[in-house]
C-alpha atoms as one frame of an Amber mdcrd trajectory, in Angstrom:
protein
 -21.568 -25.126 113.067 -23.944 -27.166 110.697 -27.977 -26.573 110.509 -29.820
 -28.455 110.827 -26.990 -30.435 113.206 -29.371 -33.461 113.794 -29.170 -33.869
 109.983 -25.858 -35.647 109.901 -24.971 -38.758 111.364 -21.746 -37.836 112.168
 -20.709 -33.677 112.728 -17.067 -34.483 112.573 -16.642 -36.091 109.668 -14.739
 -34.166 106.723 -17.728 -34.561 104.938 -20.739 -35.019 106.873 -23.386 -37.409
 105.316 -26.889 -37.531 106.064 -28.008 -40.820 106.622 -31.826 -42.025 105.336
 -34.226 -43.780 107.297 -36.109 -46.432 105.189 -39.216 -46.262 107.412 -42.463
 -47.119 106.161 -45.494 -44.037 105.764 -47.898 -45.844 107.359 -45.027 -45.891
 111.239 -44.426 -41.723 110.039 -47.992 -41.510 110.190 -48.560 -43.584 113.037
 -46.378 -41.329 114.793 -48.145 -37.797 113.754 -51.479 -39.198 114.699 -49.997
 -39.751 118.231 -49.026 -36.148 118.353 -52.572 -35.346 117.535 -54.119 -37.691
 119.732 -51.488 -36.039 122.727 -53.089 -32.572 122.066 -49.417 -31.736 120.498
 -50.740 -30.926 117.015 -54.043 -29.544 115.938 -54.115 -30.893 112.873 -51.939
 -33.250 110.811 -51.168 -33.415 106.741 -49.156 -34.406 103.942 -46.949 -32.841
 101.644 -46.736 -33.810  97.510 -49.452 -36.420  98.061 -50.848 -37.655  94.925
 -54.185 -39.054  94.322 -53.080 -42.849  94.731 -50.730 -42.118  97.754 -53.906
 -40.324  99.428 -55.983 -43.174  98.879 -53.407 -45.853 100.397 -52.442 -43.607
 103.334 -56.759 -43.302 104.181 -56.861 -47.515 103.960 -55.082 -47.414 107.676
 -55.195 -43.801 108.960 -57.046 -43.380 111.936 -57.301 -39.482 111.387 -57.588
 -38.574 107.960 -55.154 -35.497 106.684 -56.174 -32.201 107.215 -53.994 -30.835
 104.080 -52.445 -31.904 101.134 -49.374 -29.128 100.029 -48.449 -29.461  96.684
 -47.245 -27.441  93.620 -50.237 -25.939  92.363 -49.768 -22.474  89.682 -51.720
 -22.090  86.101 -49.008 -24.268  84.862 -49.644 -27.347  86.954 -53.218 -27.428
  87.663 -53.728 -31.112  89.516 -57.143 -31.162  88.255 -57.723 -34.223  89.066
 -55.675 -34.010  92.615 -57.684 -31.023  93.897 -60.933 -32.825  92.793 -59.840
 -35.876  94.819 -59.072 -33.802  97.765 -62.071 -31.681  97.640 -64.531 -34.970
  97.408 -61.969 -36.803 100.371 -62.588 -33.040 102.596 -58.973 -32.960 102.162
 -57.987 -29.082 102.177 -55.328 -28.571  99.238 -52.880 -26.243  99.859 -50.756
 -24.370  96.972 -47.395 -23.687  96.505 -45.575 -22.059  93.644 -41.725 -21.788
  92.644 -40.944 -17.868  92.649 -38.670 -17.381  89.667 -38.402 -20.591  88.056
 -37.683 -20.164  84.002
């Protein structure tokens, strides 16, 4: 009927709205580090991290992020972001609008 389903808060609504969560990084990240520590994810990351947000999530992780994904093409270098990650042993991982003008 709807994917993803779970994304609405109510399916039969006219017009379904999804409904935000206002909860904190440091309770999501909480929660993927007891994933990891359940054997129910090898390794946990981040998406769009920048430098600052990396540096604030490491002040209370207890596992440190595998990978940082972010948009990354000859266009938008992130100097400066892939030098952070490479000095925190922070793998950075690429990705890159196909057919953007």
């Amino acid at each position: 009927k709807r994917y993803p389903p779970e994304w609405f808060h109510d399916l039969d609504a006219a017009t379904p709205k999804m409904e935000l969560a206002d909860v904190p990084i440091c309770e999501t990240w909480a929660g993927m580090e007891e994933l990891a520590e359940a054997g129910l994810a090898k390794a946990i990351g981040v998406s769009n991290f920048t430098c600052q947000s990396l540096m604030d999530l490491m002040k209370y992780a207890k596992i440190k992020p595998a990978v940082n994904q972010v948009e990354l093409h000859p266009y938008l270098t992130q100097e400066n972001l892939v030098r952070y990650c490479r000095e925190a042993d922070i793998v950075v991982t690429g990705f890159s609008p196909l057919g953007a003008a």
